[in-house]
Short mmCIF file of C-alpha atoms and ligand atoms in Angstrom, two decimals:
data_model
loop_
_atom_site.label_atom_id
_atom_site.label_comp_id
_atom_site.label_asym_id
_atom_site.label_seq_id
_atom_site.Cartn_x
_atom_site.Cartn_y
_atom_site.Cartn_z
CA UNK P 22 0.22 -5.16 62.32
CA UNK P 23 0.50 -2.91 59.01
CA UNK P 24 -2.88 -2.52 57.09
CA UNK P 25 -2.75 0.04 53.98
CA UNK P 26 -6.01 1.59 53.26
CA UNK P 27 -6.13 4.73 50.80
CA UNK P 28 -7.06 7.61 52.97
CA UNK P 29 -9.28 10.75 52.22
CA UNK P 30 -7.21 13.83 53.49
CA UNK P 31 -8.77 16.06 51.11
CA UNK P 32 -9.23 19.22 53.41
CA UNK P 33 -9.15 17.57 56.42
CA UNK P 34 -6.47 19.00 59.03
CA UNK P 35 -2.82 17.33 59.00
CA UNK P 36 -0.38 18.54 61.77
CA UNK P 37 3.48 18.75 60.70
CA UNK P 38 5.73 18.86 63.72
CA UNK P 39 8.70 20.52 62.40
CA UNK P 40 9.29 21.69 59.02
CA UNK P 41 13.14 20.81 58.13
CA UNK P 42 14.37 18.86 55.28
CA UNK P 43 12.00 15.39 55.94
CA UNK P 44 9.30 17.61 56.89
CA UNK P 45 9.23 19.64 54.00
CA UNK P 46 9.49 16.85 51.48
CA UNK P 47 6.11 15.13 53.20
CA UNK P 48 4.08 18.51 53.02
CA UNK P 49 4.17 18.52 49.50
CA UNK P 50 2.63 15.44 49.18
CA UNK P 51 -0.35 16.29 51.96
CA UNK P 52 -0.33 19.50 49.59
CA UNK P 53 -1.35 17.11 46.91
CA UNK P 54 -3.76 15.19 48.59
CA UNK P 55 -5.14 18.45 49.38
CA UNK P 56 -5.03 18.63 53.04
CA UNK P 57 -5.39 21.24 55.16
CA UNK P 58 -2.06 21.59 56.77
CA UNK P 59 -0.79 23.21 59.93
CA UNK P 60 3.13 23.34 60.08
CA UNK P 61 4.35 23.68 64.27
CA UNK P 62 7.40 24.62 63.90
CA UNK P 63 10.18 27.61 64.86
CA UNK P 64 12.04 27.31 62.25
CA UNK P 65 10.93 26.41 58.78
CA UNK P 66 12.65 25.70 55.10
CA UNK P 67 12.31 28.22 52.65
CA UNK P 68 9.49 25.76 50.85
CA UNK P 69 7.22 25.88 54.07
CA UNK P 70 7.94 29.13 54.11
CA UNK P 71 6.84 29.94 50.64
CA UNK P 72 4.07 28.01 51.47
CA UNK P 73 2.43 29.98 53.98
CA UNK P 74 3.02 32.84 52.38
CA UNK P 75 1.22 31.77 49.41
CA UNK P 76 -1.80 30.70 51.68
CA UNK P 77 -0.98 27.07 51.04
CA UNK P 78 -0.74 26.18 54.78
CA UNK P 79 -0.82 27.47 58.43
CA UNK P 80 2.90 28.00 60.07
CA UNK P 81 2.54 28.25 63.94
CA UNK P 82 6.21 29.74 64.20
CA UNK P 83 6.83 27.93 67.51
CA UNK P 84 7.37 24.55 69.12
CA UNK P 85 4.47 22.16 69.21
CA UNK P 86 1.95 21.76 71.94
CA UNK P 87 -0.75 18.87 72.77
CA UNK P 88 -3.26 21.10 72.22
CA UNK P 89 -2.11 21.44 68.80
CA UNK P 90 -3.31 18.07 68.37
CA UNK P 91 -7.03 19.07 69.07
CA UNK P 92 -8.46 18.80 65.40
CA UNK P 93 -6.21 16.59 63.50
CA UNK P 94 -7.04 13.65 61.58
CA UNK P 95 -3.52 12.89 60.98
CA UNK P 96 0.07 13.65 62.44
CA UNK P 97 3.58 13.73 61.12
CA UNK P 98 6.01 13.94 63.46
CA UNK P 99 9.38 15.35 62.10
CA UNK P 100 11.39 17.89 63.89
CA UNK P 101 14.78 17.10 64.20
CA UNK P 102 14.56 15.95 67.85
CA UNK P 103 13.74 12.49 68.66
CA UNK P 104 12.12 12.81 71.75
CA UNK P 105 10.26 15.86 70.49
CA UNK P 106 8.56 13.72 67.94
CA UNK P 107 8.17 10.96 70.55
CA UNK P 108 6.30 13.30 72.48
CA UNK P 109 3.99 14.39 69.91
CA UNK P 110 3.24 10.35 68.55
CA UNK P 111 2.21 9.51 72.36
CA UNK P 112 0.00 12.92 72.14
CA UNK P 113 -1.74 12.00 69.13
CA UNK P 114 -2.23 8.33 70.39
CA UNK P 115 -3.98 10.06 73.23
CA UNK P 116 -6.54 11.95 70.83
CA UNK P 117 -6.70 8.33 68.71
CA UNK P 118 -5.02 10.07 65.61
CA UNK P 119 -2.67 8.37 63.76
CA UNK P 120 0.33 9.45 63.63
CA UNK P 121 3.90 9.18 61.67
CA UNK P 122 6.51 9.45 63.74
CA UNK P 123 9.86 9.90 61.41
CA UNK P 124 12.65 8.96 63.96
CA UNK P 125 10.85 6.03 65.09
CA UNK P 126 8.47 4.39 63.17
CA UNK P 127 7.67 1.87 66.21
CA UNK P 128 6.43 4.73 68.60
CA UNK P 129 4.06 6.37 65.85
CA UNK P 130 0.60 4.56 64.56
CA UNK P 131 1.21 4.96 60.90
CA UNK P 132 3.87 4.12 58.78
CA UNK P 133 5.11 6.27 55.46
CA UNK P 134 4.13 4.28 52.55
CA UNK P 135 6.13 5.03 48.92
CA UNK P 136 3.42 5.87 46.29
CA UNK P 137 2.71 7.00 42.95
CA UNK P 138 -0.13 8.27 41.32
CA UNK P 139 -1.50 7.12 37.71
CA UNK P 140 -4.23 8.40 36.45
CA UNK P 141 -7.16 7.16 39.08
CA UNK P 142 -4.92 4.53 40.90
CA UNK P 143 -2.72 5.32 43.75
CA UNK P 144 -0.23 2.32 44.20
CA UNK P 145 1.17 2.51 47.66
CA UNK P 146 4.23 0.48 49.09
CA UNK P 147 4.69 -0.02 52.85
CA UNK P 148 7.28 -2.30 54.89
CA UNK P 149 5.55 -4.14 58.60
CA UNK P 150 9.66 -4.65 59.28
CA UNK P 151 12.14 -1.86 60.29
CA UNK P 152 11.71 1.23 58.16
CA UNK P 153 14.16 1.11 55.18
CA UNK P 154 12.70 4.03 52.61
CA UNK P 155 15.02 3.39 49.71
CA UNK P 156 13.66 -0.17 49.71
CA UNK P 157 10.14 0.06 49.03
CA UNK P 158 10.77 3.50 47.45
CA UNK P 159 12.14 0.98 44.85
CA UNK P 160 9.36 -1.46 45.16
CA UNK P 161 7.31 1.18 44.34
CA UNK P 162 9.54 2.46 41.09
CA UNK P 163 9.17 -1.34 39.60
CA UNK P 164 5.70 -1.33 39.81
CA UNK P 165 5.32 2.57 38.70
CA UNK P 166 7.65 2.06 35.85
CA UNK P 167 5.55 -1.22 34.74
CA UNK P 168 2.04 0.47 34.43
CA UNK P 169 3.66 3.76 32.96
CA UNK P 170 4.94 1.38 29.92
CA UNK P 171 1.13 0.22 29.28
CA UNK P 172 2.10 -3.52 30.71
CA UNK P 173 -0.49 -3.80 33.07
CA UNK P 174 -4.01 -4.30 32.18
CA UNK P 175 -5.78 -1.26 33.25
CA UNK P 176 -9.25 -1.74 31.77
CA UNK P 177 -11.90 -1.71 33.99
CA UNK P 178 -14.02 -4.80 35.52
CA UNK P 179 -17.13 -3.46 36.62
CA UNK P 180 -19.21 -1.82 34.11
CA UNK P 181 -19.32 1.65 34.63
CA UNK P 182 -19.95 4.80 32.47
CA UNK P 183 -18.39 4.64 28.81
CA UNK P 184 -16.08 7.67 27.60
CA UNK P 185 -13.97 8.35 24.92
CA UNK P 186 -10.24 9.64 25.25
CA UNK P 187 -8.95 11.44 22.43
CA UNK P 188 -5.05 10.29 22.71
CA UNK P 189 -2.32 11.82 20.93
CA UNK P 190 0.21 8.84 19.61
CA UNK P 191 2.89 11.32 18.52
CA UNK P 192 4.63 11.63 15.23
CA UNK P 193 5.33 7.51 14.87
CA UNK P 194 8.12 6.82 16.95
CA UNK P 195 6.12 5.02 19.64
CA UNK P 196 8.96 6.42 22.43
CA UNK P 197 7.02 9.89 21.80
CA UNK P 198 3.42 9.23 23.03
CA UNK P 199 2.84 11.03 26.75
CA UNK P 200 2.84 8.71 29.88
CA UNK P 201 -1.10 9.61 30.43
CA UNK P 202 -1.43 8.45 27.07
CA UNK P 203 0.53 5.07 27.26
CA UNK P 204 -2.02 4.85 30.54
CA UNK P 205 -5.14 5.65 28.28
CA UNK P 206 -4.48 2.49 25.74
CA UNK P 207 -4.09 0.65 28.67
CA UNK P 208 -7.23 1.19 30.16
CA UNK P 209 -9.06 0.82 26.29
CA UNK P 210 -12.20 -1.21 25.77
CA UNK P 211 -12.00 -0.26 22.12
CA UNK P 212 -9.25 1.55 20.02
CA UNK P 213 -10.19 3.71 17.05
CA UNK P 214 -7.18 4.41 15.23
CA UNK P 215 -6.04 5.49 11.77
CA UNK P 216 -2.96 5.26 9.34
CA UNK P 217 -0.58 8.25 10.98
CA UNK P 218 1.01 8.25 14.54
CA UNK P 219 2.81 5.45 16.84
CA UNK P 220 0.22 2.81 15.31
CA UNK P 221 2.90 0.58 16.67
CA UNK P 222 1.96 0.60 19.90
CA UNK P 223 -1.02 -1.11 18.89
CA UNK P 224 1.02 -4.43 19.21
CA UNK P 225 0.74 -3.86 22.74
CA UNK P 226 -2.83 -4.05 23.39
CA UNK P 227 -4.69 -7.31 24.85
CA UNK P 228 -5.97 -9.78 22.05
CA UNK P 229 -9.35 -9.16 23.16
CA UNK P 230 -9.44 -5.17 22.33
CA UNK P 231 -11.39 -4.66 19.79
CA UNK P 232 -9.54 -2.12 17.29
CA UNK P 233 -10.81 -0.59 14.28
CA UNK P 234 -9.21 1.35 11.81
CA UNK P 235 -10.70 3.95 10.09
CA UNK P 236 -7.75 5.32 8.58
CA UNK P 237 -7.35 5.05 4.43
CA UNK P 238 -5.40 2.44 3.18
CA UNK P 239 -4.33 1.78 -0.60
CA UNK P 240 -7.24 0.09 -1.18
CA UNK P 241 -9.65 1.42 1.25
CA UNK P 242 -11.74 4.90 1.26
CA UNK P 243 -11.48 6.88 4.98
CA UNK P 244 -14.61 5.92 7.35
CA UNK P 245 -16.14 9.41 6.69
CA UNK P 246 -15.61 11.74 9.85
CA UNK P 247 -19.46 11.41 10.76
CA UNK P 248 -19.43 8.03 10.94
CA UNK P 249 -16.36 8.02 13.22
CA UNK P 250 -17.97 10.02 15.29
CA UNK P 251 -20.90 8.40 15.33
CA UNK P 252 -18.23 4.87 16.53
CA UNK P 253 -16.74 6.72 19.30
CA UNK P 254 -20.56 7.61 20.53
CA UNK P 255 -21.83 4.65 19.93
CA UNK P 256 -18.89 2.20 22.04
CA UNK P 257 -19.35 4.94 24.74
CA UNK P 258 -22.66 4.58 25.07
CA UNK P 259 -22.46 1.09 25.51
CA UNK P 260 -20.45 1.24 28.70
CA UNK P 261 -16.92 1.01 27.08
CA UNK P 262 -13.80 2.87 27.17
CA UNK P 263 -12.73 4.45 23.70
CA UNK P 264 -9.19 5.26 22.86
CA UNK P 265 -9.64 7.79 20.14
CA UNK P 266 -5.72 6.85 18.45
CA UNK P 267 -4.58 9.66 16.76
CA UNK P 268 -1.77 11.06 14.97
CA UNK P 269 0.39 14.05 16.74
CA UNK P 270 -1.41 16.32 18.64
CA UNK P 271 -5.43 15.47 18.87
CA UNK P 272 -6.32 19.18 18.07
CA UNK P 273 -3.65 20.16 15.23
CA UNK P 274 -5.26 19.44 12.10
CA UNK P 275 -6.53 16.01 13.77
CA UNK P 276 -10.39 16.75 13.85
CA UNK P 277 -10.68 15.77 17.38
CA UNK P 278 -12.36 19.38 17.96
CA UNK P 279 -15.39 17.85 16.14
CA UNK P 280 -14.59 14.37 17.86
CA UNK P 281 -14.89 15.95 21.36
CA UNK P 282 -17.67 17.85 20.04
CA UNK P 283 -19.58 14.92 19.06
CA UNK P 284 -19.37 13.23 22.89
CA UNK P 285 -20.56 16.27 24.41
CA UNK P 286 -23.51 16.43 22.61
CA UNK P 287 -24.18 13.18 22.95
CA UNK P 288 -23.11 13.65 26.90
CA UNK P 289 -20.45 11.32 26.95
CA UNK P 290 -17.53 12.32 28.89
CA UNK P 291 -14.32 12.60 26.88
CA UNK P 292 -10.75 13.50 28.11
CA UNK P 293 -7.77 14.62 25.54
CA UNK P 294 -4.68 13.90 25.73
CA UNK P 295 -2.17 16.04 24.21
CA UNK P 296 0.16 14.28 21.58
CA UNK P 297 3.56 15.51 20.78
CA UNK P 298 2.65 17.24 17.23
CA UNK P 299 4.67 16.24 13.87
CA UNK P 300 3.98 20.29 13.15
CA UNK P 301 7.36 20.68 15.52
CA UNK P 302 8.77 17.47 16.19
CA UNK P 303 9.15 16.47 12.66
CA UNK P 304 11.53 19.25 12.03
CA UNK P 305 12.76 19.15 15.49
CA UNK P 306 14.20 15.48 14.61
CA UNK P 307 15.50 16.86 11.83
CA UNK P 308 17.79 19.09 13.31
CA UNK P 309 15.79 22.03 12.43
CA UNK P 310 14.59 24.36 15.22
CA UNK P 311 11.31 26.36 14.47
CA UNK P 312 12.50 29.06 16.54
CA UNK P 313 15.95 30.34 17.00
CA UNK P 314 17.16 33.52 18.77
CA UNK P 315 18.01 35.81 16.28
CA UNK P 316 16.69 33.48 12.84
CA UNK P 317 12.93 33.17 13.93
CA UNK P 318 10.78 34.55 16.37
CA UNK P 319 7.66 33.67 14.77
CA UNK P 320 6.34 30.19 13.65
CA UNK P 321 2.96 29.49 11.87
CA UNK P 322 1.43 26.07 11.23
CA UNK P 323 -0.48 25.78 8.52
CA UNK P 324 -2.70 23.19 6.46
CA UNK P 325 -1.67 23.21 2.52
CA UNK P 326 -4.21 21.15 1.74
CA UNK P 327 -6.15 24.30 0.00
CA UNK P 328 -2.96 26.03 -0.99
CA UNK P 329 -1.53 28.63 0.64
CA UNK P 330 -3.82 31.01 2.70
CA UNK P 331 -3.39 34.68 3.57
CA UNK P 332 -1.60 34.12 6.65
CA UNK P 333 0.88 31.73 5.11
CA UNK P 334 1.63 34.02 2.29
CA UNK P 335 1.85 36.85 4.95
CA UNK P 336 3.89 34.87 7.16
CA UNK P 337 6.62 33.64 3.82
CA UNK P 338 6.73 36.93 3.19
CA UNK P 339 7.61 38.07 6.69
CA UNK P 340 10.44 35.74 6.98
CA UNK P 341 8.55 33.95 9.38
CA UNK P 342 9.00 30.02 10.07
CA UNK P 343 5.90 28.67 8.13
CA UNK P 344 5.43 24.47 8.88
CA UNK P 345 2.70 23.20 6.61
CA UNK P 346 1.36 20.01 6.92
CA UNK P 347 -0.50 18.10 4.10
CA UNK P 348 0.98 20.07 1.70
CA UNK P 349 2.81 18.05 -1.11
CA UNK P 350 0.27 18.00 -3.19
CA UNK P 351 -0.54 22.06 -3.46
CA UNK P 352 3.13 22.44 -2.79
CA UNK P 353 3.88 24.48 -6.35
CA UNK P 354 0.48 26.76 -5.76
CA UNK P 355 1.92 27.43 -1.93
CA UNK P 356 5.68 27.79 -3.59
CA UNK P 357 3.88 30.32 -6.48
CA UNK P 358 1.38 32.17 -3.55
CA UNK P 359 4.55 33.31 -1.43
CA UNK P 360 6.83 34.18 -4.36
CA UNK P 361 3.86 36.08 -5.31
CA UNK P 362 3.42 37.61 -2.26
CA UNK P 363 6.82 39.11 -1.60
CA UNK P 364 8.81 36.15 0.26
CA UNK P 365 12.18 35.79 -0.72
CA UNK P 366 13.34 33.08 -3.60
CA UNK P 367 16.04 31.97 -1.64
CA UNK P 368 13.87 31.07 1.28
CA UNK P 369 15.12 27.61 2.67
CA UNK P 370 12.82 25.10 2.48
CA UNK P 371 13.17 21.15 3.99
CA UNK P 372 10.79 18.31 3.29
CA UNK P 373 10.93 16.04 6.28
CA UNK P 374 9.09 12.55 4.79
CA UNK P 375 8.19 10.17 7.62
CA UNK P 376 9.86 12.33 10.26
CA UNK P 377 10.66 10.15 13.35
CA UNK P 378 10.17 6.21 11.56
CA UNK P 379 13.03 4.78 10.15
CA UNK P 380 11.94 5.54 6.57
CA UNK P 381 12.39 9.27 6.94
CA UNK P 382 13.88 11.31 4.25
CA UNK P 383 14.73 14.64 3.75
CA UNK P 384 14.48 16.82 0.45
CA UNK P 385 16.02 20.66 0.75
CA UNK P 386 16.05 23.45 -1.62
CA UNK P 387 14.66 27.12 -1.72
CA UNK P 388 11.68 28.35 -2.63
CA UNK P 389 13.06 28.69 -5.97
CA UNK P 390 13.66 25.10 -6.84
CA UNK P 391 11.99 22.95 -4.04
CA UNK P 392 9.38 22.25 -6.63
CA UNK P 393 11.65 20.77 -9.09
CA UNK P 394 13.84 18.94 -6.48
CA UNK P 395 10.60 17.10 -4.84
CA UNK P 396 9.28 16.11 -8.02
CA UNK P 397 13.17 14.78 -9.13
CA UNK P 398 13.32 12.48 -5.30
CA UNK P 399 9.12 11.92 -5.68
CA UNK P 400 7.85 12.95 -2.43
CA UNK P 401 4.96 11.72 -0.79
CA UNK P 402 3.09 12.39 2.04
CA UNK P 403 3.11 11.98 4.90
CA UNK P 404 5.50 14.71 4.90
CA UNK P 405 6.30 18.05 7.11
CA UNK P 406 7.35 20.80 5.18
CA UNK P 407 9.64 24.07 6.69
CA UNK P 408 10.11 26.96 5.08
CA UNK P 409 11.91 29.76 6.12
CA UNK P 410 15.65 30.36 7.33
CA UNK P 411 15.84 27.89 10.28
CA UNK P 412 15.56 25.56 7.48
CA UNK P 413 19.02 26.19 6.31
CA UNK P 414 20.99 22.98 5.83
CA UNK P 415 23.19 22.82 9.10
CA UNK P 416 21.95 25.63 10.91
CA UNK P 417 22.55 24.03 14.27
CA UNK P 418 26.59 23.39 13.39
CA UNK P 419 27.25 26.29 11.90
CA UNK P 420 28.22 29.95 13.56
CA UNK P 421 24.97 32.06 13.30
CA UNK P 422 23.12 29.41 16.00
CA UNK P 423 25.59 30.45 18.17
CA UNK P 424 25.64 34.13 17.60
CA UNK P 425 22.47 35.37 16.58
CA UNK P 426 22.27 37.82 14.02
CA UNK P 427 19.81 40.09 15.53
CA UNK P 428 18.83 41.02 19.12
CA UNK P 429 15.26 40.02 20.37
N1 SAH Z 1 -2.59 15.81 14.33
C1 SAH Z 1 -1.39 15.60 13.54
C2 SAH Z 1 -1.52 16.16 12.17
C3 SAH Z 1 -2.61 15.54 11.34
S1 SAH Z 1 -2.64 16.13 9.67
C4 SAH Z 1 -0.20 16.18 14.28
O1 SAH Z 1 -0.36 16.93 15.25
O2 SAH Z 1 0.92 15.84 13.91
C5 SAH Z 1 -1.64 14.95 8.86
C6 SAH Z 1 -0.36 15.57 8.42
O3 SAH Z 1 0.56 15.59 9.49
C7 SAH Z 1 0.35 14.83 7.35
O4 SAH Z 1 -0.18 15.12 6.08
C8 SAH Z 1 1.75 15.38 7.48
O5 SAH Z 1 1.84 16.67 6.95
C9 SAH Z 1 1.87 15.49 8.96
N2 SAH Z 1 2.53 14.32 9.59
C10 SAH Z 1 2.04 13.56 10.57
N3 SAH Z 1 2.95 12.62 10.94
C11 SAH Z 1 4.04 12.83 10.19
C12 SAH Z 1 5.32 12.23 10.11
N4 SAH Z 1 5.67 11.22 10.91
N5 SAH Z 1 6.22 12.73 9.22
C13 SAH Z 1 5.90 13.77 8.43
N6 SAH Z 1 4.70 14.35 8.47
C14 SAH Z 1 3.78 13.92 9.34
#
């Protein structure tokens, strides 16, 4: 009989019996687990042997012995000789270690189970019938591939300790939020969300999680930041698990600093998760890279919300990619700050409106008439805007993103 328990190798000593191809493949997962390994082997791959060098793990550069055995907790058994390996399971059921033996699974103790990792759970696969490791290798892929897309249920049963987890949804397209973040709304109690980001993932959630939107709608004010704070605190304290929704990347211009700030204080734990920013996939989406060898080597994000600052105007000036975000409103004082501070008029600019959604739109000029041409097609935020010469309309088809202009 097969019985799968979820075992604790975390520096306790694993003996490899040959370190070929198989071998090599199974010490990087004991690496993971954290094990302390001992490769017995004469010969080993250039992993193992990159290993030891490193200090990762103990090669014995020579063929195995019982007393090799002596500490173990667990054995794998995979030189390239069956009856080596047969030797070494019949050793190790001797000492009453388990043991994996990888040319015949019927003479060794323990059988290789297919596994992935998400988050805290560890979701193992093994077979009781002959060993067939592309078959529950893709037992285990179904099930991976179903919790990765958020479909399984991952909140929590017993009560526990409440925390918050500052998520980053991405830009809007709901393809561009992490894994570990798809896993995060999964395992919500509560979901605190606003008006930018993948809010449509929010379709996805159980009927029972409770979600509340701070954000600002037409006819709403913003929940003042305090007072969101004061939410995520407050649910976490109660025992829950907070999804913190937000826009891009939780730290660009997000205000989860003072979100994560908050939960310390108040000694909840909180975990980020980084979000794809709009800062460089809005433009990226729209075909315009913020670096390129020989156009940019520089790029500097920057709030407009105040204007333009001195870095901004020192960046424009520079010839510099400059990405602001919230800036159509002060967009004529940044437009007026750079001119004014030595950037060239016929600086490309590009206003990316709803970058990834299927509303986006994209307004281009220079710094000498982007003002005029925004106010002719009226745009509104939420909107990226890229100034400098990686913004020039077909950069990517045209000859000097092939042949850079410039060496670096
Ligand atoms: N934390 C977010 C930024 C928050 S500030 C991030 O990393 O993306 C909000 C600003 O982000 C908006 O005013 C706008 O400038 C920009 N923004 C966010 N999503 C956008 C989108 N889909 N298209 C264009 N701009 C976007």
């Amino acid at each position: 009989m097969t019985a799968l328990f979820g075992l604790d190798l975390g520096g306790r000593r694993v003996v490899v019996a040959g370190a070929g191809h198989v071998a090599s493949r199974r010490v990087r997962r004991f690496l993971a687990e954290g094990a302390d390994i001992m490769v017995v082997a004469p010969e080993a791959s250039d992993d193992v042997r990159r290993h030891a060098q490193h200090g990762d793990l103990e090669w014995r550069e020579r063929g195995i012995v019982p007393s090799d055995l002596d500490d173990a907790w667990f054995v794998l058994a995979a030189t390239d000789r069956p009856e080596v390996n047969d030797d070494v399971a019949a050793w190790a059921a001797e000492r009453r270690v388990f043991c994996i033996d990888a040319s015949d699974a019927a003479k060794g103790t323990a059988r290789q189970a297919a596994a992935s990792r998400h988050g805290d759970l560890v979701v193992g696969v093994v077979s009781t019938d002959k060993p067939d490791p592309a078959r529950i290798r893709a037992v285990r892929d179904a099930v991976a591939a179903h919790i990765d897309a958020g479909e399984v249920d991952l909140r929590r049963r017993r009560a526990g300790q409440g925390r918050v987890i500052l998520v980053g949804s991405g830009p809007g397209d709901p393809g561009l939020i992490t894994v570990r973040g798809r896993q995060a709304l999964a395992e919500a109690d509560v979901v605190v969300t606003d008006r930018l980001g993948a809010t449509e993932l929010l379709v996805t959630v159980p009927y029972d999680v409770e979600v509340i939107n701070v954000g600002k709608s037409p006819d709403t004010h913003p929940v003042p930041q305090d007072q969101i704070n004061r939410i995520l605190v407050e649910h976490a304290l109660a025992g829950r698990t907070v999804v913190r929704l937000k826009g891009g990347d939780p730290f660009v211009f997000g205000r989860g600093g003072e979100e994560a700030h908050a939960c310390i204080v108040a000694g909840v734990p909180v975990e980020v998760v980084p979000g794809v920013t709009s800062a460089l996939s809005v433009p990226a989406l729209a075909g315009i890279p913020v670096t390129q060898r020989g156009i940019s080597t520089s790029v500097l994000v920057t709030s407009g919300h105040a204007g333009a600052d001195a870095a901004a105007v020192a960046a424009m000036a520079a010839g510099a990619t400059v990405v602001v975000l919230m800036g159509v409103a002060a967009l004529p004082d940044i437009v007026a700050a750079g001119l004014a501070g030595g950037a060239d008029a016929a600086t490309p600019v590009a206003i990316i409106e709803r970058g990834t959604t299927a509303d986006e739109r994209i307004t281009r000029g220079t710094l000498s008439d982007i003002v005029r041409l925004s106010g002719e097609t009226g745009v509104k935020p939420p909107a990226v805007i890229v100034i400098g010469d990686v913004a020039r309309p077909e950069l990517l088809a045209s000859q000097a993103a092939a042949t850079p202009a410039r060496r670096e």
